[in-house]
Amino acid sequence: MAKRLLSALLCVCVFATLLSGIAFGAATNIKVTSAGYFSNGDVKTLSIDFGWDTASAASRLTIMTTRLRSEGEEGTDKYYGDFTDLGYYGRAFSSWDEVTAQAGKFGMLLATDEHKMEYGKTNSLTLYFEEGDIPMNVDRTYYVYLWTYYGGHYYPDNLFMVLQVKNGEFKFAPAKGRNDYGSFTLLKGGVATTPEFKDVKKSDYFFEPVNWAVQKAITNGTSNTAFSPNATCTRAQILTFLWRAAGSPQPTGANPYKDVKTSDYFYKVALWAKEKGIYNPGGTTFGPNAQCTRASTVEYFWRFAGAPSAERVPFSDVTESSTLDKAVSWAVRKGITNGTGGTAFSPNTTCTRAQIVTFLHRYYVTALDNSQLITDLINAATRTVTSMTLDPNPPEDYRKQPDWYGILTPPAKMSDERLLAEYENIQKVIEDFRKRDIYMSDGPYSRELDLWSEVSRRRLDR
């Protein structure tokens, strides 16, 4: 079987201990939290949570799988069990090249990434396959093994898990010990399973985007039961979402950043974003933990799409002809996002995880219909106030005319120009009464509230 890449994304940290020279670790409590599929049904991604039962000296995880050939299939012998059976357990390989050379002999899928394990905590891992690696239309079994890096050498380690496709259904089984594969769990009909997040309800606007993003392996939860939709998104996170949505392409350039290490989950992301012009600060600092604002988010999306041109959509808090103005206009016309009320875009407001996956879902799946919003914003930007007759102002002594508020024109019956003029007028009157210490009851305040409500409903607030 051809060599394939499995990219593993893990939380990393390890403590050292020696046990007979080398202490090999093993995975525990393996759980597949979600799966993604290609359009033809082949397995594309697996997201896995698992524990790590050993603090191994400088231990690293690499992934290698060997395929058990189906009965009657031409090729080399079948392979069962683990590396003990194959005569490899405990053998030292001096380089990763020696490890990858085993692929030709055993028909293995390979991971070139190495990741330190976190002892005593839940590790999260996503395996990425290429189309055809694990096809859904044949009976195939794959054994996934761990390799450990210690003292400059790679060592075959214990069996990690078993993957199997049978009768068009994908199964997985945790390996509790050598040749003990546990119970298979079935993902029926090639339909991806998704975690049941306690903080994501069906009534939430982000319910469908979250499940879509998890199934597409764009992101996962912050735990087995939580997605943390209201947590703010960092630069590293949103660019990682975009990178995965693009198919996790491999960058080719060198790393110019002092704050980006090869062991960081966003290492390839940072280099890719620079190469594609999505985010290129032009210096040696990437700033992975910078909070993502609405401004930076739409600019990333805009550059991700190739910086297309779009007719301007005027927001009162976005400077005309700026880079942000071009990005916002495109994003609103594309239906990725809209305003925050009235004529405001609120570029400096930080974005949450829920909002980012929703933007992605709108970009790839279902866009907003912003046609009415765009019309209203253009009308608001080009509006001119003409001469008109306004309603009478409150009397100097409001106590003498208590029926004043009841004879005024309802805001809903006013034109936009009249409504804005009345709203501005009543605000000036109230301020004037306050300065002169003239008595006012609730009438002017109620009038101001009524006018403001209608202004907001029509999105005329400025």
Short mmCIF file of C-alpha atoms in Angstrom, two decimals, residues 28-415:
data_model
loop_
_atom_site.label_atom_id
_atom_site.label_comp_id
_atom_site.label_asym_id
_atom_site.label_seq_id
_atom_site.Cartn_x
_atom_site.Cartn_y
_atom_site.Cartn_z
CA THR A 28 -5.47 4.12 27.67
CA ASN A 29 -9.20 4.89 27.47
CA ILE A 30 -9.17 5.47 23.73
CA LYS A 31 -12.33 7.09 22.39
CA VAL A 32 -13.12 8.17 18.84
CA THR A 33 -14.97 11.47 19.31
CA SER A 34 -15.73 12.14 15.65
CA ALA A 35 -15.03 10.96 12.12
CA GLY A 36 -15.02 12.71 8.76
CA TYR A 37 -15.51 11.24 5.31
CA PHE A 38 -14.66 12.02 1.70
CA SER A 39 -17.53 12.42 -0.77
CA ASN A 40 -17.13 8.79 -1.86
CA GLY A 41 -17.41 7.57 1.74
CA ASP A 42 -13.73 6.83 2.39
CA VAL A 43 -12.49 7.68 5.87
CA LYS A 44 -10.88 11.14 5.89
CA THR A 45 -10.32 11.97 9.56
CA LEU A 46 -10.54 10.45 13.00
CA SER A 47 -10.51 12.55 16.15
CA ILE A 48 -9.41 10.56 19.18
CA ASP A 49 -9.08 11.21 22.91
CA PHE A 50 -6.89 8.96 25.03
CA GLY A 51 -4.81 8.81 28.18
CA TRP A 52 -1.09 8.01 28.53
CA ASP A 53 -0.11 5.64 31.30
CA THR A 54 3.65 6.12 31.46
CA ALA A 55 5.94 9.09 31.97
CA SER A 56 8.62 8.03 29.52
CA ALA A 57 11.99 9.74 29.25
CA ALA A 58 11.85 12.19 26.34
CA SER A 59 9.10 9.99 24.92
CA ARG A 60 7.47 11.04 21.68
CA LEU A 61 4.56 9.60 19.77
CA THR A 62 4.69 8.72 16.10
CA ILE A 63 1.98 6.81 14.31
CA MET A 64 2.42 3.81 12.03
CA THR A 65 -0.25 1.38 10.86
CA THR A 66 0.02 -1.96 9.16
CA ARG A 67 -2.84 -3.28 7.08
CA LEU A 68 -4.16 -6.81 7.47
CA ARG A 69 -4.91 -7.94 3.95
CA SER A 70 -8.31 -9.37 3.14
CA GLU A 71 -8.69 -13.03 2.37
CA GLY A 72 -7.80 -13.77 -1.23
CA GLU A 73 -6.04 -10.45 -1.75
CA GLU A 74 -2.74 -10.70 -3.58
CA GLY A 75 0.38 -9.47 -1.87
CA THR A 76 2.69 -10.31 1.00
CA ASP A 77 1.76 -12.31 4.07
CA LYS A 78 -0.91 -11.23 6.51
CA TYR A 79 0.27 -9.49 9.65
CA TYR A 80 -1.24 -10.05 13.06
CA GLY A 81 -0.54 -8.87 16.58
CA ASP A 82 2.02 -6.25 17.47
CA PHE A 83 5.70 -5.59 16.93
CA THR A 84 6.61 -8.37 19.35
CA ASP A 85 5.15 -10.83 16.86
CA LEU A 86 6.98 -9.10 14.03
CA GLY A 87 10.27 -9.27 15.90
CA TYR A 88 10.59 -5.49 16.20
CA TYR A 89 9.68 -4.68 19.78
CA GLY A 90 12.73 -3.24 21.57
CA ARG A 91 14.74 -2.76 18.40
CA ALA A 92 16.35 0.65 18.01
CA PHE A 93 16.20 2.62 14.76
CA SER A 94 18.79 5.37 14.52
CA SER A 95 16.80 7.73 12.29
CA TRP A 96 13.28 8.41 11.15
CA ASP A 97 14.38 7.46 7.66
CA GLU A 98 15.00 3.94 8.93
CA VAL A 99 11.51 3.91 10.40
CA THR A 100 9.84 5.07 7.19
CA ALA A 101 11.83 2.46 5.25
CA GLN A 102 9.70 -0.17 6.98
CA ALA A 103 6.70 1.00 4.98
CA GLY A 104 7.75 -0.91 1.91
CA LYS A 105 8.03 -4.12 3.88
CA PHE A 106 4.87 -3.91 5.93
CA GLY A 107 2.61 -1.68 3.81
CA MET A 108 2.35 0.99 6.50
CA LEU A 109 0.78 4.40 6.66
CA LEU A 110 3.20 6.90 8.15
CA ALA A 111 3.18 10.04 10.24
CA THR A 112 6.21 12.28 9.84
CA ASP A 113 5.15 14.46 12.77
CA GLU A 114 6.48 13.64 16.23
CA HIS A 115 4.60 14.73 19.35
CA LYS A 116 5.40 14.55 23.03
CA MET A 117 2.80 12.88 25.20
CA GLU A 118 1.08 14.43 28.21
CA TYR A 119 1.16 12.02 31.11
CA GLY A 120 -1.88 11.70 33.35
CA LYS A 121 -4.13 13.86 31.17
CA THR A 122 -6.36 13.46 28.14
CA ASN A 123 -4.51 13.77 24.84
CA SER A 124 -6.40 14.78 21.72
CA LEU A 125 -5.33 13.43 18.36
CA THR A 126 -6.67 13.81 14.84
CA LEU A 127 -5.57 11.38 12.14
CA TYR A 128 -5.78 12.67 8.56
CA PHE A 129 -6.05 10.17 5.72
CA GLU A 130 -5.92 10.56 1.98
CA GLU A 131 -8.72 9.29 -0.20
CA GLY A 132 -8.40 5.54 -0.63
CA ASP A 133 -6.28 4.95 2.48
CA ILE A 134 -9.20 3.41 4.35
CA PRO A 135 -11.87 2.74 1.73
CA MET A 136 -15.41 2.07 2.87
CA ASN A 137 -16.24 -0.48 0.18
CA VAL A 138 -13.91 -3.34 1.15
CA ASP A 139 -13.10 -5.43 4.20
CA ARG A 140 -9.80 -4.11 5.56
CA THR A 141 -8.22 -4.12 9.01
CA TYR A 142 -5.47 -1.77 10.14
CA TYR A 143 -3.36 -1.99 13.31
CA VAL A 144 -2.15 1.36 14.58
CA TYR A 145 1.13 1.29 16.53
CA LEU A 146 3.03 3.74 18.70
CA TRP A 147 6.70 4.50 18.26
CA THR A 148 8.77 6.04 21.04
CA TYR A 149 11.72 8.38 20.67
CA TYR A 150 14.41 8.15 23.35
CA GLY A 151 18.10 8.94 23.46
CA GLY A 152 18.30 9.69 19.76
CA HIS A 153 16.66 6.42 18.69
CA TYR A 154 13.16 5.31 17.65
CA TYR A 155 11.63 2.22 19.21
CA PRO A 156 8.54 0.27 18.11
CA ASP A 157 6.04 0.45 20.96
CA ASN A 158 2.69 -1.11 21.86
CA LEU A 159 -0.40 -1.52 19.74
CA PHE A 160 -2.49 1.66 19.91
CA MET A 161 -5.79 0.77 18.26
CA VAL A 162 -7.42 -1.29 15.52
CA LEU A 163 -9.30 0.20 12.56
CA GLN A 164 -11.58 -1.92 10.44
CA VAL A 165 -13.91 -1.48 7.49
CA LYS A 166 -16.45 -4.20 6.91
CA ASN A 167 -19.55 -4.23 4.71
CA GLY A 168 -19.39 -0.49 4.21
CA GLU A 169 -19.22 0.29 7.93
CA PHE A 170 -16.26 1.72 9.75
CA LYS A 171 -15.22 0.32 13.15
CA PHE A 172 -12.54 1.06 15.70
CA ALA A 173 -11.33 -0.77 18.78
CA PRO A 174 -9.00 0.39 21.58
CA ALA A 175 -6.09 -1.98 22.15
CA LYS A 176 -6.08 -2.74 25.87
CA GLY A 177 -2.99 -4.90 25.61
CA ARG A 178 -1.12 -7.05 23.14
CA ASN A 179 -3.57 -8.89 20.96
CA ASP A 180 -6.46 -7.62 23.10
CA TYR A 181 -8.36 -5.24 20.88
CA GLY A 182 -11.36 -4.47 23.04
CA SER A 183 -14.88 -4.03 21.66
CA PHE A 184 -15.44 -2.55 18.22
CA THR A 185 -17.62 0.53 17.97
CA LEU A 186 -19.55 1.02 14.77
CA LEU A 187 -20.01 4.22 12.77
CA LYS A 188 -22.95 3.21 10.62
CA GLY A 189 -23.35 3.98 6.95
CA GLY A 190 -20.34 6.25 6.71
CA VAL A 191 -22.12 8.93 8.76
CA ALA A 192 -19.76 10.84 11.03
CA THR A 193 -20.46 10.88 14.73
CA THR A 194 -20.06 14.11 16.64
CA PRO A 195 -19.58 14.73 20.35
CA GLU A 196 -22.60 15.73 22.41
CA PHE A 197 -21.45 19.06 23.78
CA LYS A 198 -23.38 20.17 26.84
CA ASP A 199 -22.86 23.84 25.94
CA VAL A 200 -24.21 23.51 22.37
CA LYS A 201 -28.00 23.26 22.10
CA LYS A 202 -30.16 22.72 19.02
CA SER A 203 -31.68 26.16 19.56
CA ASP A 204 -28.28 27.89 19.34
CA TYR A 205 -27.48 29.74 16.12
CA PHE A 206 -24.12 27.94 16.05
CA PHE A 207 -25.47 24.38 16.53
CA GLU A 208 -25.22 23.39 12.87
CA PRO A 209 -21.89 25.20 12.26
CA VAL A 210 -20.27 23.55 15.29
CA ASN A 211 -21.33 20.05 14.26
CA TRP A 212 -20.27 20.72 10.68
CA ALA A 213 -16.83 21.99 11.76
CA VAL A 214 -16.26 18.99 14.03
CA GLN A 215 -17.28 16.52 11.33
CA LYS A 216 -14.94 18.23 8.88
CA ALA A 217 -12.11 18.03 11.46
CA ILE A 218 -11.75 21.82 11.31
CA THR A 219 -11.91 21.94 15.08
CA ASN A 220 -13.09 19.90 18.03
CA GLY A 221 -14.27 20.53 21.55
CA THR A 222 -12.25 21.86 24.44
CA SER A 223 -13.15 18.61 26.25
CA ASN A 224 -15.26 15.52 25.62
CA THR A 225 -18.42 17.38 26.66
CA ALA A 226 -17.68 21.06 26.02
CA PHE A 227 -17.13 23.16 22.92
CA SER A 228 -16.73 26.49 24.80
CA PRO A 229 -18.61 28.53 22.18
CA ASN A 230 -18.16 31.82 24.04
CA ALA A 231 -14.39 31.49 24.51
CA THR A 232 -12.52 34.08 22.48
CA CYS A 233 -10.48 32.96 19.48
CA THR A 234 -6.75 33.60 19.12
CA ARG A 235 -4.83 34.32 15.94
CA ALA A 236 -3.32 30.82 15.98
CA GLN A 237 -6.74 29.21 16.39
CA ILE A 238 -8.60 31.02 13.63
CA LEU A 239 -5.75 30.56 11.15
CA THR A 240 -5.63 26.87 12.09
CA PHE A 241 -9.38 26.62 11.36
CA LEU A 242 -8.81 28.17 7.93
CA TRP A 243 -5.80 25.93 7.26
CA ARG A 244 -7.73 22.76 8.07
CA ALA A 245 -10.71 23.93 6.02
CA ALA A 246 -8.31 24.36 3.09
CA GLY A 247 -7.16 20.74 3.45
CA SER A 248 -4.13 21.30 5.71
CA PRO A 249 -1.72 22.18 2.86
CA GLN A 250 2.01 21.82 3.51
CA PRO A 251 4.04 25.06 3.57
CA THR A 252 7.39 25.19 1.79
CA GLY A 253 9.12 28.24 3.24
CA ALA A 254 11.45 28.64 6.21
CA ASN A 255 10.22 29.73 9.64
CA PRO A 256 10.93 33.45 10.24
CA TYR A 257 9.17 33.65 13.62
CA LYS A 258 10.88 33.64 17.00
CA ASP A 259 7.64 32.76 18.79
CA VAL A 260 6.76 29.74 16.59
CA LYS A 261 8.42 26.39 17.31
CA THR A 262 8.26 23.20 15.25
CA SER A 263 6.44 21.51 18.15
CA ASP A 264 3.61 24.10 18.14
CA TYR A 265 0.32 22.88 16.70
CA PHE A 266 0.21 26.05 14.59
CA TYR A 267 3.77 25.73 13.20
CA LYS A 268 2.67 24.79 9.67
CA VAL A 269 -0.29 27.13 9.95
CA ALA A 270 1.89 30.18 10.60
CA LEU A 271 4.16 29.40 7.64
CA TRP A 272 1.19 28.66 5.37
CA ALA A 273 -0.59 31.90 6.34
CA LYS A 274 2.56 33.87 5.55
CA GLU A 275 3.07 32.15 2.19
CA LYS A 276 -0.54 32.73 1.15
CA GLY A 277 -0.54 36.34 2.31
CA ILE A 278 -3.35 35.68 4.78
CA TYR A 279 -1.27 36.96 7.68
CA ASN A 280 2.24 38.22 7.07
CA PRO A 281 3.40 40.63 9.77
CA GLY A 282 6.67 41.18 7.96
CA GLY A 283 8.81 40.63 11.05
CA THR A 284 9.97 37.87 13.37
CA THR A 285 6.90 37.84 15.63
CA PHE A 286 3.75 35.89 14.78
CA GLY A 287 1.77 36.63 17.96
CA PRO A 288 -0.19 33.35 18.17
CA ASN A 289 -2.10 34.33 21.30
CA ALA A 290 -3.36 37.69 20.03
CA GLN A 291 -7.13 37.94 20.36
CA CYS A 292 -8.99 37.88 17.05
CA THR A 293 -11.25 40.87 16.46
CA ARG A 294 -14.02 41.18 13.90
CA ALA A 295 -11.64 43.32 11.85
CA SER A 296 -8.81 40.77 11.78
CA THR A 297 -11.27 37.92 11.18
CA VAL A 298 -12.82 39.39 8.03
CA GLU A 299 -9.38 40.38 6.76
CA TYR A 300 -8.12 36.79 7.18
CA PHE A 301 -11.18 35.46 5.35
CA TRP A 302 -10.84 38.07 2.62
CA ARG A 303 -7.18 37.26 1.96
CA PHE A 304 -7.95 33.53 2.25
CA ALA A 305 -10.40 34.03 -0.64
CA GLY A 306 -7.77 35.87 -2.68
CA ALA A 307 -8.61 39.47 -1.69
CA PRO A 308 -11.50 39.83 -4.18
CA SER A 309 -12.99 43.21 -4.97
CA ALA A 310 -16.54 44.08 -3.91
CA GLU A 311 -18.77 47.15 -4.13
CA ARG A 312 -18.53 49.13 -0.92
CA VAL A 313 -20.93 48.51 1.95
CA PRO A 314 -20.71 51.65 4.13
CA PHE A 315 -20.43 51.23 7.91
CA SER A 316 -20.05 54.32 10.08
CA ASP A 317 -17.10 52.84 12.02
CA VAL A 318 -15.11 51.54 9.04
CA THR A 319 -12.92 54.04 7.20
CA GLU A 320 -13.66 54.26 3.49
CA SER A 321 -11.04 52.87 1.08
CA SER A 322 -9.10 51.16 3.89
CA THR A 323 -8.05 47.52 3.67
CA LEU A 324 -10.64 46.74 6.35
CA ASP A 325 -13.32 48.52 4.30
CA LYS A 326 -12.59 46.25 1.32
CA ALA A 327 -12.61 43.13 3.49
CA VAL A 328 -15.82 44.08 5.30
CA SER A 329 -17.63 44.96 2.08
CA TRP A 330 -16.68 41.60 0.58
CA ALA A 331 -17.60 39.64 3.74
CA VAL A 332 -21.02 41.28 4.02
CA ARG A 333 -21.82 40.82 0.33
CA LYS A 334 -20.56 37.23 0.55
CA GLY A 335 -22.96 36.63 3.46
CA ILE A 336 -20.27 35.64 5.97
CA THR A 337 -21.18 38.27 8.53
CA ASN A 338 -23.25 41.42 8.97
CA GLY A 339 -23.26 44.45 11.22
CA THR A 340 -23.78 44.69 14.96
CA GLY A 341 -26.76 47.08 14.79
CA GLY A 342 -27.60 50.34 13.10
CA THR A 343 -24.73 51.38 10.85
CA ALA A 344 -22.01 49.86 13.07
CA PHE A 345 -19.71 46.97 12.25
CA SER A 346 -17.79 47.04 15.58
CA PRO A 347 -14.39 46.08 14.15
CA ASN A 348 -12.65 45.97 17.53
CA THR A 349 -15.02 43.47 19.14
CA THR A 350 -13.32 40.12 19.80
CA CYS A 351 -14.65 36.97 18.12
CA THR A 352 -15.67 33.76 19.85
CA ARG A 353 -15.17 30.14 18.81
CA ALA A 354 -18.86 29.90 17.93
CA GLN A 355 -18.68 32.96 15.71
CA ILE A 356 -15.60 31.74 13.83
CA VAL A 357 -17.06 28.33 12.97
CA THR A 358 -20.30 30.11 11.99
CA PHE A 359 -18.37 32.39 9.61
CA LEU A 360 -16.70 29.31 8.11
CA HIS A 361 -20.04 27.54 7.74
CA ARG A 362 -21.48 30.56 5.94
CA TYR A 363 -18.42 30.71 3.68
CA TYR A 364 -18.59 27.05 2.67
CA VAL A 365 -22.22 26.00 3.19
CA THR A 366 -25.02 28.51 3.81
CA ALA A 367 -24.51 32.26 3.37
CA LEU A 368 -26.58 35.04 4.92
CA ASP A 369 -28.95 37.08 2.80
CA ASN A 370 -27.67 40.60 3.51
CA SER A 371 -29.45 42.31 0.64
CA GLN A 372 -31.78 44.38 2.85
CA LEU A 373 -28.96 45.31 5.24
CA ILE A 374 -26.81 46.51 2.33
CA THR A 375 -29.68 48.61 0.96
CA ASP A 376 -30.33 50.17 4.38
CA LEU A 377 -26.64 50.99 4.93
CA ILE A 378 -26.32 52.62 1.52
CA ASN A 379 -29.51 54.65 2.10
CA ALA A 380 -28.30 55.74 5.53
CA ALA A 381 -24.94 56.85 4.11
CA THR A 382 -26.50 58.90 1.31
CA ARG A 383 -29.42 60.34 3.31
CA THR A 384 -29.83 64.15 3.33
CA VAL A 385 -32.23 65.95 5.68
CA THR A 386 -34.61 68.29 3.83
CA SER A 387 -36.80 71.08 5.22
CA MET A 388 -39.73 69.67 7.15
CA THR A 389 -42.22 70.55 9.88
CA LEU A 390 -41.47 68.86 13.19
CA ASP A 391 -43.82 68.12 16.05
CA PRO A 392 -44.00 70.80 18.79
CA ASN A 393 -41.42 70.70 21.53
CA PRO A 394 -42.40 70.04 25.15
CA PRO A 395 -43.71 73.22 26.87
CA GLU A 396 -41.44 75.18 29.21
CA ASP A 397 -43.49 74.05 32.21
CA TYR A 398 -44.52 70.52 31.37
CA ARG A 399 -47.02 70.44 34.28
CA LYS A 400 -49.27 72.95 32.53
CA GLN A 401 -49.77 70.75 29.42
CA PRO A 402 -49.83 67.11 30.52
CA ASP A 403 -51.48 66.02 27.23
CA TRP A 404 -48.51 67.15 25.07
CA TYR A 405 -47.09 63.63 24.66
CA GLY A 406 -50.44 62.26 23.50
CA ILE A 407 -50.82 64.56 20.46
CA LEU A 408 -47.50 63.80 18.74
CA THR A 409 -47.07 61.86 15.50
CA PRO A 410 -46.35 58.11 16.05
CA PRO A 411 -42.74 57.32 15.05
CA ALA A 412 -43.85 54.39 12.88
CA LYS A 413 -45.69 56.83 10.56
CA MET A 414 -42.64 59.06 10.00
CA SER A 415 -40.25 58.97 7.06
#
